[in-house]
XYZ file of C-alpha atoms in Angstrom:
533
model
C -8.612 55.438 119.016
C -7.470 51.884 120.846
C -4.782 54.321 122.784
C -7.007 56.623 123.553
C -9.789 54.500 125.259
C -7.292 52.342 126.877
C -5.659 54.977 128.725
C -9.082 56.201 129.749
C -9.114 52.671 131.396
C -6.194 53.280 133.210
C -7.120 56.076 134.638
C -10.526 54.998 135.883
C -8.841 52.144 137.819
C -6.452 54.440 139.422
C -3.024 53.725 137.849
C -0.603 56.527 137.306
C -0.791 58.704 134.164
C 0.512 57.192 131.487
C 2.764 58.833 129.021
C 2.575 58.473 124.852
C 5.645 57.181 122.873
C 6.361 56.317 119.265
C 9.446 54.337 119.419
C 11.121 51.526 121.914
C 13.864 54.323 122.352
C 11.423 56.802 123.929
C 11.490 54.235 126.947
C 13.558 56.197 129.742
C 16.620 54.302 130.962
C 16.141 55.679 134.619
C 12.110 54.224 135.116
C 10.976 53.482 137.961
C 7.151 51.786 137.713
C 6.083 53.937 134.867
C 3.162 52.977 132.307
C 3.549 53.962 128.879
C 1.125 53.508 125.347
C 2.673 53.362 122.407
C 0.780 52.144 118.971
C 2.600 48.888 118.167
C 1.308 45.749 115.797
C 1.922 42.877 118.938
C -1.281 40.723 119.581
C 0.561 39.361 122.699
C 2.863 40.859 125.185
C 6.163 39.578 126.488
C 8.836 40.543 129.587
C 12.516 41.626 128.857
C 15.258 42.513 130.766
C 17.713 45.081 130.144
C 20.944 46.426 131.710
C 18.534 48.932 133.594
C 16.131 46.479 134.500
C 13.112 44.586 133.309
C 10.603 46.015 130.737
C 7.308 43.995 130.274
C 4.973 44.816 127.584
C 1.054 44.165 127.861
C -0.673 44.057 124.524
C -4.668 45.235 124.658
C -5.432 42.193 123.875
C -4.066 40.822 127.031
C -6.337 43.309 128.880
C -9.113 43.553 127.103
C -9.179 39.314 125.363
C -9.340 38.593 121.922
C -11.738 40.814 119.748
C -15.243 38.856 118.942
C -15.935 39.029 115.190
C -19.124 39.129 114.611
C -20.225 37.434 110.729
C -21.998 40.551 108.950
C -25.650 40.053 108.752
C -26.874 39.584 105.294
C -29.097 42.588 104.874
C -31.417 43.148 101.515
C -30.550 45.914 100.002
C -33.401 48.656 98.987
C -33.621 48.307 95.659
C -33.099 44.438 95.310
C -35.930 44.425 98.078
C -38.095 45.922 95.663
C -37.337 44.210 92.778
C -37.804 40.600 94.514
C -41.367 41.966 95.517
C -42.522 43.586 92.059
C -41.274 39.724 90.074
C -44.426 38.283 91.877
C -47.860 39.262 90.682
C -50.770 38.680 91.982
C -52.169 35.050 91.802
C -48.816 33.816 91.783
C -47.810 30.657 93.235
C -45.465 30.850 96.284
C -43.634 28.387 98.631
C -43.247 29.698 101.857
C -40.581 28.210 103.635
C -42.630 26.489 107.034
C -46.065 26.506 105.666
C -46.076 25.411 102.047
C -47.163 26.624 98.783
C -49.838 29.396 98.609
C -50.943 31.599 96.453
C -50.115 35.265 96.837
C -52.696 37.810 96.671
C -50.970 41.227 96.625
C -49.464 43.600 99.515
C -51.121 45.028 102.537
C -51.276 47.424 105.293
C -51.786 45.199 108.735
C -51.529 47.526 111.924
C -50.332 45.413 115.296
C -49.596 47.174 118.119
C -50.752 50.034 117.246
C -47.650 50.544 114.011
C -48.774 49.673 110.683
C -46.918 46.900 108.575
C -46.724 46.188 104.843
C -47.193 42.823 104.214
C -47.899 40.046 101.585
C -51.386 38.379 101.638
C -50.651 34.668 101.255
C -53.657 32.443 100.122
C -53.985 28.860 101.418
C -56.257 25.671 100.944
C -59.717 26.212 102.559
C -59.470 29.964 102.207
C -57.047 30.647 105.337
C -54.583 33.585 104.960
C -51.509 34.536 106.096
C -49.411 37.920 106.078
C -46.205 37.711 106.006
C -44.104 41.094 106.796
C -42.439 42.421 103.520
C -38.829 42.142 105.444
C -39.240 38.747 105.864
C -39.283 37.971 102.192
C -36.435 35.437 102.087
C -39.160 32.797 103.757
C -40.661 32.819 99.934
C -39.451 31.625 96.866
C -41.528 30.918 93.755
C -43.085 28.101 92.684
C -42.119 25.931 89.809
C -45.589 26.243 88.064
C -48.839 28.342 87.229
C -51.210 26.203 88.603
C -50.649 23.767 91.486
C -52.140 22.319 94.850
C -52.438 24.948 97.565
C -50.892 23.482 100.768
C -53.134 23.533 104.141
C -52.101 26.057 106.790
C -51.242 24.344 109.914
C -51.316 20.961 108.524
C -49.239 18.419 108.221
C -48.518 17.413 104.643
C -46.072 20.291 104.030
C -44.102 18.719 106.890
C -44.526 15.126 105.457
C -43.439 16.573 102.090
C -39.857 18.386 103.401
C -39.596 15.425 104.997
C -39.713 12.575 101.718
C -37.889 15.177 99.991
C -34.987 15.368 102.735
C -35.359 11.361 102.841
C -35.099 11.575 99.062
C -31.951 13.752 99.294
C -30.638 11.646 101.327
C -30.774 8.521 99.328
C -29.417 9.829 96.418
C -26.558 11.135 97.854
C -25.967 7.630 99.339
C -25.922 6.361 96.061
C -23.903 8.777 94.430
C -21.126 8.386 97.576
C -21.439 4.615 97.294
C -20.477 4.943 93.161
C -18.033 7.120 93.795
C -16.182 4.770 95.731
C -17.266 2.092 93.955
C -15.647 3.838 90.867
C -12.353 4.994 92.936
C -11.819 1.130 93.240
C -12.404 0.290 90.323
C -8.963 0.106 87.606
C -8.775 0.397 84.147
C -5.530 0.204 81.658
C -3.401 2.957 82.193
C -3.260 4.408 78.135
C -0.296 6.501 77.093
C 1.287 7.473 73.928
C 4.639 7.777 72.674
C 5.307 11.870 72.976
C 6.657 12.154 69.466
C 3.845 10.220 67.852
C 1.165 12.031 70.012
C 2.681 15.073 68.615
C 3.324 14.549 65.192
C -0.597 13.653 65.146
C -1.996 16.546 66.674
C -0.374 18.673 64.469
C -1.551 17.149 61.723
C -5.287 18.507 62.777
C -6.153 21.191 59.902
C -7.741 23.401 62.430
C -6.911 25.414 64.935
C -8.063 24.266 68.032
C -10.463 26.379 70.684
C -9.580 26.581 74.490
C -12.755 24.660 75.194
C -11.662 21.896 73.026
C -7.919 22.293 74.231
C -9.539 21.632 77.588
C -11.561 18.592 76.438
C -8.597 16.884 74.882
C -6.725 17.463 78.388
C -9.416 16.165 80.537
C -10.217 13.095 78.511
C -6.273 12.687 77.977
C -5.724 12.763 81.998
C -8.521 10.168 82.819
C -7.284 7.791 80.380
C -3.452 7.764 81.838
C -4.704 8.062 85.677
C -5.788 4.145 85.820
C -9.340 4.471 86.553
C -12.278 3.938 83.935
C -13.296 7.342 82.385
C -16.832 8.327 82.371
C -16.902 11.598 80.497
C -19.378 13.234 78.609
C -18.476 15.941 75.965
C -20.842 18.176 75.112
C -20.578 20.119 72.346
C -22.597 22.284 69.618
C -23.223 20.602 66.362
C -19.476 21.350 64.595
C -17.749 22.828 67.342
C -14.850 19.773 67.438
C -16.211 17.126 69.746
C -15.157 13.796 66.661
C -11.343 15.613 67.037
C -11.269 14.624 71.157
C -12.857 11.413 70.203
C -10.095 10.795 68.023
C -6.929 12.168 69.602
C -8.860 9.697 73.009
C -8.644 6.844 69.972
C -4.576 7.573 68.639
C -3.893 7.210 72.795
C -5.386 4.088 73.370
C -4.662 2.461 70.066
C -1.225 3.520 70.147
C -1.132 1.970 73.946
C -1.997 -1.415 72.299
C -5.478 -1.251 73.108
C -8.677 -1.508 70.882
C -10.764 1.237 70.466
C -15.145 1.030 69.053
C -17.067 3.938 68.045
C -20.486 3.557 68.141
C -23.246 5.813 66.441
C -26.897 5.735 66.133
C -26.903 5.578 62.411
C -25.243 4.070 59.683
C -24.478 7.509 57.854
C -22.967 8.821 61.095
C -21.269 5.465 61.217
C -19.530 5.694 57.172
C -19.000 9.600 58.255
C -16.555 8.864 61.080
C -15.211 5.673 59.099
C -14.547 7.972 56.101
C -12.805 10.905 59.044
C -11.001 8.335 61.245
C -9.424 6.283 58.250
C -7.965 9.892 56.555
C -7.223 10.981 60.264
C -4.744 7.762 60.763
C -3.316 7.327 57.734
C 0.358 6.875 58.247
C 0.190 5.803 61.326
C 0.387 2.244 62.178
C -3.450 1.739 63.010
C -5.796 -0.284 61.360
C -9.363 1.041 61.167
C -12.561 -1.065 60.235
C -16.114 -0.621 60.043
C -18.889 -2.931 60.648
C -23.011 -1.462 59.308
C -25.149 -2.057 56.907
C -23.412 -0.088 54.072
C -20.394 -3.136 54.758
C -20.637 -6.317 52.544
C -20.650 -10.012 53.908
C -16.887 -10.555 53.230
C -15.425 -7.207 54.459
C -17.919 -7.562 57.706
C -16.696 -11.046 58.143
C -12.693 -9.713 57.968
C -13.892 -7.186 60.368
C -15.125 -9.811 63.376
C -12.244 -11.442 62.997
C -9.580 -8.557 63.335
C -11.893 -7.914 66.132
C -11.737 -11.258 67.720
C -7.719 -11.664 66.868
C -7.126 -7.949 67.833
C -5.677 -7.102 64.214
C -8.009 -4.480 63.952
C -6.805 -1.284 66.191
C -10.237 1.040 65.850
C -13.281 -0.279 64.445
C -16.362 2.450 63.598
C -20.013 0.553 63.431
C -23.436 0.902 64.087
C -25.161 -1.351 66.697
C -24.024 -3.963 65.041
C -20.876 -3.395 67.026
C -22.687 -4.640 70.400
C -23.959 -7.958 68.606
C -23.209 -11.298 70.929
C -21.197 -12.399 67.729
C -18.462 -9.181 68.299
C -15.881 -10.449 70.625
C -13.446 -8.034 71.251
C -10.018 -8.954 72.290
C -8.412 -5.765 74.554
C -10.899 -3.431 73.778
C -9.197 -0.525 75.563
C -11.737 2.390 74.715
C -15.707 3.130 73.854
C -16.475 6.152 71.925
C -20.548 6.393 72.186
C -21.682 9.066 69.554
C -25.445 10.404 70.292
C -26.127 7.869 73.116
C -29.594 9.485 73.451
C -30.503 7.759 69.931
C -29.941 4.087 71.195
C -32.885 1.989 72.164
C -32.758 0.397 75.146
C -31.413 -2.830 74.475
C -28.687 -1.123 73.308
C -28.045 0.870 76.359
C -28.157 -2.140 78.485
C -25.343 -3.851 76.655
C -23.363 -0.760 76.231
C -23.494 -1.079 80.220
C -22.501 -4.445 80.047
C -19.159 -3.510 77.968
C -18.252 -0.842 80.005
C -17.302 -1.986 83.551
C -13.443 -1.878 83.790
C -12.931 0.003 80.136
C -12.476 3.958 79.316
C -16.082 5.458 77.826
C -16.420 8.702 76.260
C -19.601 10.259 75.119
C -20.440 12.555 73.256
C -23.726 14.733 72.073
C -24.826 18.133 71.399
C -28.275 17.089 72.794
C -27.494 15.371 76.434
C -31.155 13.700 77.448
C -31.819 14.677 80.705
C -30.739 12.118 82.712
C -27.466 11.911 81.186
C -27.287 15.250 81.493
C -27.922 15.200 85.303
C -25.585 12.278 86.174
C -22.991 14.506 84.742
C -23.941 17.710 86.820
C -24.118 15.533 90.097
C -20.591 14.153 89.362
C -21.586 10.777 88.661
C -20.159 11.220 84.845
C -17.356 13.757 84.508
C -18.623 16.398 82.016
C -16.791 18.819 79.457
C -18.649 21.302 77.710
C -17.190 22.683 74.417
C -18.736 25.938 73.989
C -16.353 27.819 71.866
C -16.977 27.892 68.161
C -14.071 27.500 66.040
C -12.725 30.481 64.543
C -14.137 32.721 61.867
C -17.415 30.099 62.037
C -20.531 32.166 61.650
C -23.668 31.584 63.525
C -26.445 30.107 61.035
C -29.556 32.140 60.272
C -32.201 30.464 61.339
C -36.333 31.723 60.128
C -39.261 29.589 61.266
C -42.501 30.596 59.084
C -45.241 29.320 57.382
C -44.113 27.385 53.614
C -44.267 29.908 51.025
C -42.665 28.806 47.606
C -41.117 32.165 46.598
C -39.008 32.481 49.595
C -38.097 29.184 49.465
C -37.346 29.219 45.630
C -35.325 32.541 46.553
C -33.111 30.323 48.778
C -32.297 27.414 47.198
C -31.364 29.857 44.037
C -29.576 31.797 46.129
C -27.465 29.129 47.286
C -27.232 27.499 43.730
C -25.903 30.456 42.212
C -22.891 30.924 45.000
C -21.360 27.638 43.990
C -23.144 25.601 47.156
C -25.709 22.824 47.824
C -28.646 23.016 50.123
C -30.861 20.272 52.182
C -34.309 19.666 51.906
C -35.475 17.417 54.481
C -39.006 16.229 55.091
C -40.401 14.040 58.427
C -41.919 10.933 56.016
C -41.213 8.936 52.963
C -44.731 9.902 51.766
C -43.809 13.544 51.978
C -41.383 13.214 49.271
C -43.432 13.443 46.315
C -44.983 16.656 47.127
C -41.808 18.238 47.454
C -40.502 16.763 44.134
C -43.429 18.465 42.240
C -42.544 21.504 44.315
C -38.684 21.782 43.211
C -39.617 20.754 39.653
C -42.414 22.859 38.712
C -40.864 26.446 40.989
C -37.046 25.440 40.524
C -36.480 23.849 37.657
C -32.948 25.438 37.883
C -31.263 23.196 40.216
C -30.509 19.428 40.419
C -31.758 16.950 43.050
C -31.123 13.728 44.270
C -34.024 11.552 47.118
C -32.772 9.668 49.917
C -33.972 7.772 52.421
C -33.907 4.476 55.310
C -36.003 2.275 52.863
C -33.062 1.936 49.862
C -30.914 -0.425 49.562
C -27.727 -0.208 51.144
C -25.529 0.274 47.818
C -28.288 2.477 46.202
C -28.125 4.422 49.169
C -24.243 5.044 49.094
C -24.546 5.998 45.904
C -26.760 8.887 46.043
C -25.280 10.175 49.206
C -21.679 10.057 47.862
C -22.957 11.848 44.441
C -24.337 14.682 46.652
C -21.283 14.346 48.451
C -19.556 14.853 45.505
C -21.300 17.818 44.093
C -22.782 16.142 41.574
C -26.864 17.437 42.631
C -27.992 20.864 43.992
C -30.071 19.888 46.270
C -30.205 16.516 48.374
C -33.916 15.953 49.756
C -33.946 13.202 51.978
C -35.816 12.093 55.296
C -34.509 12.321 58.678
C -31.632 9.822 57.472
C -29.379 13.153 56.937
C -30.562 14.073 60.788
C -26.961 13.239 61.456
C -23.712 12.169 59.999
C -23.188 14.067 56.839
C -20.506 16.786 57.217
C -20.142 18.662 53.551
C -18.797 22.073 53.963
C -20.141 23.084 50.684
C -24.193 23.325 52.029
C -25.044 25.769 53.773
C -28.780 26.368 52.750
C -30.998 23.769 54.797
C -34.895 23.471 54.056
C -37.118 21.786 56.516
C -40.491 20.658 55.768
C -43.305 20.431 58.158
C -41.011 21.554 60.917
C -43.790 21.316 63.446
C -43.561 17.442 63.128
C -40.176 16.893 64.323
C -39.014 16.829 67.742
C -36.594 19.397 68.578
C -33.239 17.738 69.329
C -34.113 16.570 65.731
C -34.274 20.240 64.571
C -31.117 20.819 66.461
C -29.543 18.323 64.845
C -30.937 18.524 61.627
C -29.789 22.469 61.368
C -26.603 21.221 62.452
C -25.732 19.684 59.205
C -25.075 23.392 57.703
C -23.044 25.998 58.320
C -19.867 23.570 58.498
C -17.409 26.084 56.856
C -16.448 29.751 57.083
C -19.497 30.837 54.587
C -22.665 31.848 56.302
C -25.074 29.588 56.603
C -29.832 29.674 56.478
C -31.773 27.765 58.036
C -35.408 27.597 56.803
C -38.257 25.214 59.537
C -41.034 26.178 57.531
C -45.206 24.804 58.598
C -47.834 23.835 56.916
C -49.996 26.825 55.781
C -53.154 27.619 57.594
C -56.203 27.282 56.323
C -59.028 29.615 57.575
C -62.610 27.943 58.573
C -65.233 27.924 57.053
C -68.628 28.886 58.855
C -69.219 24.683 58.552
């Protein structure tokens, strides 16, 4: 087709016919001026010269200039056209795009010179109305809520409002440019360990690791040997492997010379990691300490000091880790477990420990602001979103309390070898529930814990249940996190309505541990019809 309308050029401007050819060898030797149009892949032309003479070759794009591009036009298609229009309803909230938020009243037929147009009736403040043509669409978007301020038309407080937002915009990406470089300036030990070591200990990890939690390990691993502080965030479901990056993050650092503290919110998340981290290293040459309430005077006191003299590698506490008495002497690495549980005191001297160190967090329930430093880039985030394999997902059934079905459950459980959780949101709660289990299931064993017992009598119980001493363990919120017993896999929740639900979350999260299916009961209280008083 190029060929074709070229020569048509040629002739219009009076040059001699042309003749077609295929191949340089279809070039006479004996030519004298001719033109000739052959189909070749040259964007430019060029002169030669032969034995016969010269030969110069003109490319159409030397005639005709380069070929203008146009960028395609984004068009709606038909049916996406359609769908965008039926998703708003009537009395929906809109924002158009140069005149605010309206509300939108439903499609019709304007007629302007003299052709009809479909358009969409837009409501605004002081009953003014605009139609907007149906192609123009794209101008709308909808609004965030059901109910909400309808803008003026022609006024000026959309304008004002675009233009605090854009000032808005603006200031927060100052501030996240300015951390960013204050971060990229900003050094931290470089933490590396031996290859054979770091081997030998990931292999000694029961489980076979998922490709989210492969990819975890890697990133955490990289920012730890690149010489800046980490700021990571791993987030995780409840059991999906986030403790084993914490701790391969740990065997680096401590291996590197460096100390490592891992903070949680709780002391039975605290004695969990103690018990996993002290099994995890053994054989290694790490020493690993713990500092809560469940810790006497004397082994607390031996704790501080390997703290202070840096005899103790990895130390697993509570908040009494970020006391003014806890000096550390290289601490190399912060582990923060659950940072959404820590008041803020806490938070502000977890800020104070972490200028020039390596922090990792991690939480299966990111609050949102964590969450959104993370998106923005401000934290670097990893999301583990793999289960492990052959975990199954738990059952989860939210009703009203009804003793049979619970009965059924905790039976059910009691007769396949496992233990079960009965948690309830107050200490005053319990004795309800203890008539409850003894009068409809005498059948099973229990053991009560909660925050008010005594350290020692508190250890006790748990590691009995732990030990599979009781059926049934029905405790407060205490258990929200921490416990990790593969054997229960029946969880009871009383007066779910009164718990929050990253609690819930969390709460749920301390079944279904293990390959064997797991139930999750959030029951209510019942109803109770009114009366005609």
């Amino acid at each position: 087709g190029a060929r074709e309308r070229l020569k048509g050029l040629l002739a219009d401007e009076g040059l001699p016919a042309s003749a077609e050819i295929t191949d340089w060898r279809d070039v006479p030797e004996d030519r004298h001026g001719g033109v000739y149009l052959a189909v070749w892949p040259l964007e430019h032309g060029f002169e030669a010269t032969t034995k016969t003479g010269g030969l110069t070759v003109i490319s159409e794009q030397d005639v005709l200039g380069d070929r203008l591009i146009r960028a395609p036009k984004k068009r709606r298609r038909a049916e996406n056209f359609l769908t965008e229009t039926n998703a708003i309803s009537a009395g929906d909230l809109v924002v158009h795009v140069d005149h605010g938020v309206g509300r939108y009243t439903g499609l019709e037929t304007i007629t302007a010179a003299g052709a009809p147009h479909e358009c969409l009736a837009l409501e605004y403040a002081g009953g003014d109305r605009l139609y907007l043509p149906v192609e123009n669409i794209e101008l709308l978007s909808r609004f965030g809520h059901e109910e909400g301020l309808l803008d003026k038309l022609g006024g000026g407080a959309w304008q004002a409002k675009k233009a605090k937002l854009k000032q808005r915009i603006k200031e927060v990406a100052d501030k996240l440019i300015r951390l960013a470089a204050e971060r990229a300036l900003r050094k931290a030990p470089v933490l590396e360990a031996p290859h054979h070591a770091w081997e030998d200990f990931a292999a000694r990890f029961p489980y076979q690791e998922t490709d989210d939690q492969l990819a975890a390990i890697s990133d955490v691993i990289e920012d730890i040997a690149s010489g800046q502080p980490m700021d990571r965030l791993v987030c995780g479901d409840v059991g999906f492997g986030k403790t084993e990056v914490a701790m391969r993050a740990a065997f680096v650092a401590a291996m590197a010379g460096m100390q490592v503290a891992v903070i949680a919110p709780t002391t039975l998340l605290a004695r969990q990691h103690y018990k996993s981290f002290s099994e995890r290293f053994r054989g290694f040459p790490i020493t690993v300490g713990q500092l809560s309430r469940f810790v006497g005077a004397g082994e607390a006191e031996r704790t501080r000091k390997g703290i202070g003299d840096g005899t103790m590698d990895i130390v697993v506490g509570t908040h009494a880790l970020l006391a003014k008495s806890v000096r550390f002497k290289n601490l190399g690495l912060l582990v923060i477990d659950e940072e959404q549980r820590f008041g803020v005191g806490h938070k502000e001297r977890l800020k104070e420990l972490r200028s020039d160190i390596h922090v990792l967090t991690l939480t299966a329930t990111p609050i949102p602001r964590t969450l959104q430093m993370s998106l923005s880039g401000v934290r670097d985030l990893s999301i583990i979103g793999t289960p492990p394999v052959d975990r199954l997902s738990i059952r989860t059934y939210v009703s009203e309390f009804d003793s049979v079905t619970i009965r059924e459950a905790l039976l059910r459980e009691h007769y396949r070898g496992g233990q079960s959780f009965f948690v309830v949101p107050r200490i005053k709660d319990l004795p309800e529930v203890e008539d409850f289990l003894k009068a409809q299931v005498p059948e099973v064993s229990y053991v009560v814990a909660h925050g008010q017992m005594a350290a020692g009598e508190l250890d006790r119980r748990m590691n009995a249940f732990y030990d599979g001493k009781f059926d049934v363990l029905l405790a407060t919120t205490i258990v929200e996190s921490g416990l990790d017993i593969p054997t229960a896999n029946t969880m009871v929740v009383w007066r779910a309505d009164m718990f929050g639900l990253a609690q819930l979350y969390q709460i749920r999260g301390r079944v279904g541990r293990s390959k064997t299916r797991a139930y999750a009961y959030l029951t209510t209280k019942p109803r109770v019809p009114l009366t005609p008083n």
